[in-house]
Amino acid sequence: EAQVTQNPRYLITVTGKKLTVTCSQNMNHEYMSWYRQDPGLGLRQIYYSMNVEVTDKGDVPEGYKVSRKEKRNFPLILESPSPNQTSLYFCASSLSQPGGRNTEAFFGQGTRLTVV
Amino acid sequence: AQTVTQSQPEMSVQEAETVTLSCTYDTSESNYYLFWYKQPPSRQMILVIRQEAYKQQNATENRFSVNFQKAAKSFSLKISDSQLGDTAMYFCAFMNHRMTGANNLFFGTGTRLTVIP
């Protein structure tokens, strides 16, 4: 089954304690991205990756890091989480290649992160 | 950057009735895609319908259809014969269709739709 898998689904942590949210897709997609969803703000892109070892900032990258060492995995790293990073996080992947036609984004099930 | 505006934070509709959700966008691009995503209480993001900007014909998927007005930069979603399972947050989204560089997805702030029995 084609899917994007995020872990964990729920996470409560304390300020400053490094954490990683994993994301894996089994569709051989080149493009992957991370979003955060906050009430009244919709989904905002944190980082994206067009292929292995190619990553770039989205609209709200501060306080986050990513890596793309393998095509299927795109972890989101919070080196020193703060309460303003409490949010719902989504990973997504797609065949969104420049000029390509297959543009549907597949989303993970979300990670609810609370930083206290 | 592109902007996507959903001016209706919340809407409600009686079961079996029709409802229209509004979306406008701002872009200087000529080629792009527009989407409506549904997010039920399970939080899953589900693609409802997709429109390619170069196609004049409005997209339709069963009870869901769009009214795409390219000149007005408007992309509304019409849900016919509303069902209780349509209760969800609906997001309008925009994606560039460039030949080089990244084609990122930009979202509106969402419309929470409640279908009333």
Coordinates of C-alpha atoms in Angstrom, one line a residue:
Chain A
E1 CA 0.0 0.0 0.0
A2 CA 1.3 3.4 -1.0
Q3 CA 1.8 5.5 2.1
V4 CA 3.7 8.1 4.1
T5 CA 4.5 7.0 7.6
Q6 CA 5.3 9.4 10.4
N7 CA 6.4 8.6 13.9
P8 CA 5.5 9.3 16.6
R9 CA 1.8 10.3 16.3
Y10 CA 1.9 12.1 19.6
L11 CA 4.8 13.5 21.5
I12 CA 5.1 15.6 24.7
T13 CA 8.6 16.9 25.4
V14 CA 10.3 19.6 27.5
T15 CA 11.9 22.7 26.3
G16 CA 15.4 22.2 25.0
K17 CA 15.3 18.4 24.7
K18 CA 16.3 17.4 21.1
L19 CA 13.8 15.4 19.2
T20 CA 13.4 13.8 15.8
V21 CA 10.1 13.1 13.9
T22 CA 10.6 10.5 11.3
C23 CA 9.0 10.3 7.9
S24 CA 9.2 7.5 5.4
Q25 CA 7.5 7.0 2.0
N26 CA 7.3 3.8 -0.1
M27 CA 6.3 5.4 -3.4
N28 CA 9.8 6.3 -4.7
H29 CA 8.9 10.0 -4.7
E30 CA 11.6 12.5 -5.3
Y31 CA 9.9 15.4 -3.5
M32 CA 9.2 15.5 0.2
S33 CA 8.3 18.3 2.6
W34 CA 7.3 19.1 6.2
Y35 CA 4.4 21.3 7.2
R36 CA 3.2 22.6 10.5
Q37 CA -0.5 23.3 11.1
D38 CA -1.7 25.9 13.5
P39 CA -5.3 27.1 14.1
G40 CA -6.1 30.0 11.9
L41 CA -2.9 29.7 9.9
G42 CA -3.5 26.6 7.8
L43 CA -0.5 24.5 6.8
R44 CA 2.8 26.3 6.4
Q45 CA 5.8 24.7 4.8
I46 CA 8.9 24.2 7.0
Y47 CA 11.4 22.5 4.7
Y48 CA 11.3 20.6 1.5
S49 CA 13.6 18.3 -0.5
M50 CA 13.6 17.8 -4.2
N51 CA 15.9 14.8 -4.0
V52 CA 18.6 13.0 -2.0
E53 CA 20.9 15.5 -0.4
V54 CA 18.9 18.4 -1.8
T55 CA 17.0 20.4 0.8
D56 CA 15.7 24.0 1.1
K57 CA 13.9 26.2 3.5
G58 CA 10.1 26.7 3.3
D59 CA 8.2 29.6 4.8
V60 CA 8.9 28.8 8.5
P61 CA 12.2 27.0 8.9
E62 CA 13.5 28.7 12.1
G63 CA 14.2 26.2 14.8
Y64 CA 14.1 23.1 12.5
K65 CA 16.6 21.0 10.6
V66 CA 16.1 18.3 8.1
S67 CA 18.2 15.7 6.2
R68 CA 17.7 13.6 3.1
K69 CA 20.3 10.9 3.1
E70 CA 18.0 8.3 1.5
K71 CA 15.2 8.9 -1.0
R72 CA 12.5 7.3 1.2
N73 CA 13.3 9.1 4.5
F74 CA 13.0 12.8 5.5
P75 CA 13.3 13.3 9.2
L76 CA 12.5 16.6 10.9
I77 CA 14.8 17.5 13.7
L78 CA 14.2 20.0 16.5
E79 CA 17.6 20.6 18.1
S80 CA 16.2 22.7 21.0
P81 CA 12.4 22.7 21.0
S82 CA 10.5 25.6 22.4
P83 CA 6.8 26.0 23.4
N84 CA 6.1 28.0 20.2
Q85 CA 6.9 24.8 18.2
T86 CA 3.8 23.1 19.8
S87 CA 1.9 22.2 16.7
L88 CA 0.5 19.5 14.4
Y89 CA 3.2 18.4 11.9
F90 CA 2.7 16.8 8.6
C91 CA 5.1 15.1 6.2
A92 CA 4.2 14.9 2.6
S93 CA 5.7 13.4 -0.6
S94 CA 4.9 13.7 -4.3
L95 CA 6.2 13.2 -7.8
S96 CA 6.2 17.0 -8.0
Q97 CA 8.9 17.3 -10.6
P98 CA 9.3 20.5 -12.6
G99 CA 7.1 20.2 -15.6
G100 CA 5.7 16.9 -14.4
R101 CA 2.0 16.0 -14.3
N102 CA 1.8 13.8 -11.3
T103 CA 1.4 16.4 -8.6
E104 CA -0.8 14.9 -6.0
A105 CA 0.8 15.2 -2.5
F106 CA 0.5 12.2 -0.2
F107 CA 0.4 13.1 3.5
G108 CA 1.4 11.2 6.6
Q109 CA -1.1 11.0 9.5
G110 CA 0.4 13.8 11.4
T111 CA 2.4 14.2 14.6
R112 CA 0.9 16.2 17.5
L113 CA 3.8 17.8 19.3
T114 CA 3.6 19.5 22.6
V115 CA 6.6 21.3 24.1
V116 CA 6.2 22.3 27.8
Chain B
A1 CA 5.4 33.7 -2.6
Q2 CA 1.9 32.7 -3.6
T3 CA -1.0 33.5 -1.3
V4 CA -4.2 31.5 -0.9
T5 CA -7.2 33.1 0.9
Q6 CA -10.2 31.3 2.4
S7 CA -12.5 33.9 3.8
Q8 CA -14.9 31.6 5.5
P9 CA -13.4 30.2 8.8
E10 CA -16.6 28.2 9.5
M11 CA -19.7 27.1 7.6
S12 CA -22.6 24.8 8.2
V13 CA -25.1 23.0 5.9
Q14 CA -28.1 20.8 6.4
E15 CA -27.7 17.2 5.3
A16 CA -28.6 16.7 1.7
E17 CA -28.3 20.4 0.9
T18 CA -25.6 22.1 -1.3
V19 CA -22.8 24.3 0.1
T20 CA -20.1 26.3 -1.6
L21 CA -16.7 27.0 -0.1
S22 CA -14.7 30.0 -1.4
C23 CA -11.1 30.3 -2.2
T24 CA -9.1 33.0 -3.9
Y25 CA -5.4 33.0 -4.7
D26 CA -2.8 35.5 -5.9
T27 CA 0.0 34.5 -8.3
S28 CA 1.9 35.8 -11.3
E29 CA 2.4 32.3 -12.6
S30 CA 0.6 31.2 -15.8
N31 CA 0.9 27.4 -15.1
Y32 CA -0.3 26.0 -11.9
Y33 CA -2.5 23.5 -10.1
L34 CA -5.3 24.1 -7.6
F35 CA -6.5 21.6 -5.0
W36 CA -9.0 21.1 -2.3
Y37 CA -8.0 18.9 0.6
K38 CA -10.3 17.5 3.3
Q39 CA -9.2 17.0 6.9
P40 CA -11.7 15.0 8.9
P41 CA -11.4 14.7 12.7
S42 CA -8.9 11.9 12.2
R43 CA -6.5 14.6 11.0
Q44 CA -5.7 12.7 7.8
M45 CA -5.2 15.0 4.7
I46 CA -7.4 13.7 1.8
L47 CA -7.3 15.0 -1.7
V48 CA -10.8 15.9 -2.8
I49 CA -10.3 17.4 -6.2
R50 CA -7.7 18.9 -8.5
Q51 CA -7.8 21.5 -11.2
E52 CA -5.1 22.2 -13.8
A53 CA -5.0 25.9 -14.6
Y54 CA -4.6 25.4 -18.4
K55 CA -7.9 23.4 -18.5
Q56 CA -11.0 25.6 -18.8
Q57 CA -13.4 22.8 -17.9
N58 CA -14.2 22.7 -14.2
A59 CA -13.2 19.5 -12.4
T60 CA -15.8 17.2 -11.0
E61 CA -15.5 14.2 -8.6
N62 CA -18.9 12.7 -7.8
R63 CA -20.7 15.1 -5.4
F64 CA -17.7 17.6 -5.5
S65 CA -17.2 20.1 -8.2
V66 CA -15.3 23.4 -8.6
N67 CA -16.0 26.7 -10.1
F68 CA -12.6 27.8 -11.5
Q69 CA -12.5 31.4 -12.6
K70 CA -8.9 32.0 -13.8
A71 CA -9.2 35.7 -14.5
A72 CA -10.7 36.3 -11.1
K73 CA -8.2 33.9 -9.5
S74 CA -11.1 32.2 -7.8
F75 CA -11.5 28.5 -7.0
S76 CA -14.6 27.6 -5.1
L77 CA -15.7 24.1 -4.1
K78 CA -19.3 23.0 -4.3
I79 CA -20.5 20.0 -2.3
S80 CA -23.9 18.6 -3.4
D81 CA -26.1 16.4 -1.4
S82 CA -24.0 17.0 1.7
Q83 CA -23.5 14.0 4.0
L84 CA -22.5 13.7 7.6
G85 CA -19.2 12.3 6.6
D86 CA -18.4 15.6 4.8
T87 CA -17.9 17.3 8.2
A88 CA -14.3 18.3 8.1
M89 CA -11.8 21.1 7.7
Y90 CA -11.3 21.9 4.0
F91 CA -8.1 23.5 2.7
C92 CA -7.6 25.1 -0.6
A93 CA -4.1 24.8 -2.0
F94 CA -2.0 26.1 -4.9
M95 CA 1.0 24.6 -6.6
N96 CA 3.3 26.1 -9.3
H97 CA 4.0 24.1 -12.4
R98 CA 7.4 25.3 -13.4
M99 CA 9.9 23.7 -15.7
T100 CA 12.8 24.3 -13.2
G101 CA 13.0 24.6 -9.5
A102 CA 10.6 23.3 -6.8
N103 CA 6.9 23.2 -7.2
N104 CA 5.8 23.8 -3.7
L105 CA 2.3 23.6 -2.2
F106 CA 0.7 26.6 -0.6
F107 CA -2.4 26.3 1.6
G108 CA -5.2 28.6 2.7
T109 CA -6.2 28.9 6.4
G110 CA -9.0 26.4 6.0
T111 CA -12.8 26.3 6.3
R112 CA -14.4 24.2 9.0
L113 CA -17.6 22.7 7.5
T114 CA -20.2 21.1 9.7
V115 CA -23.0 19.0 8.2
I116 CA -26.1 19.2 10.4
P117 CA -28.5 16.2 10.5

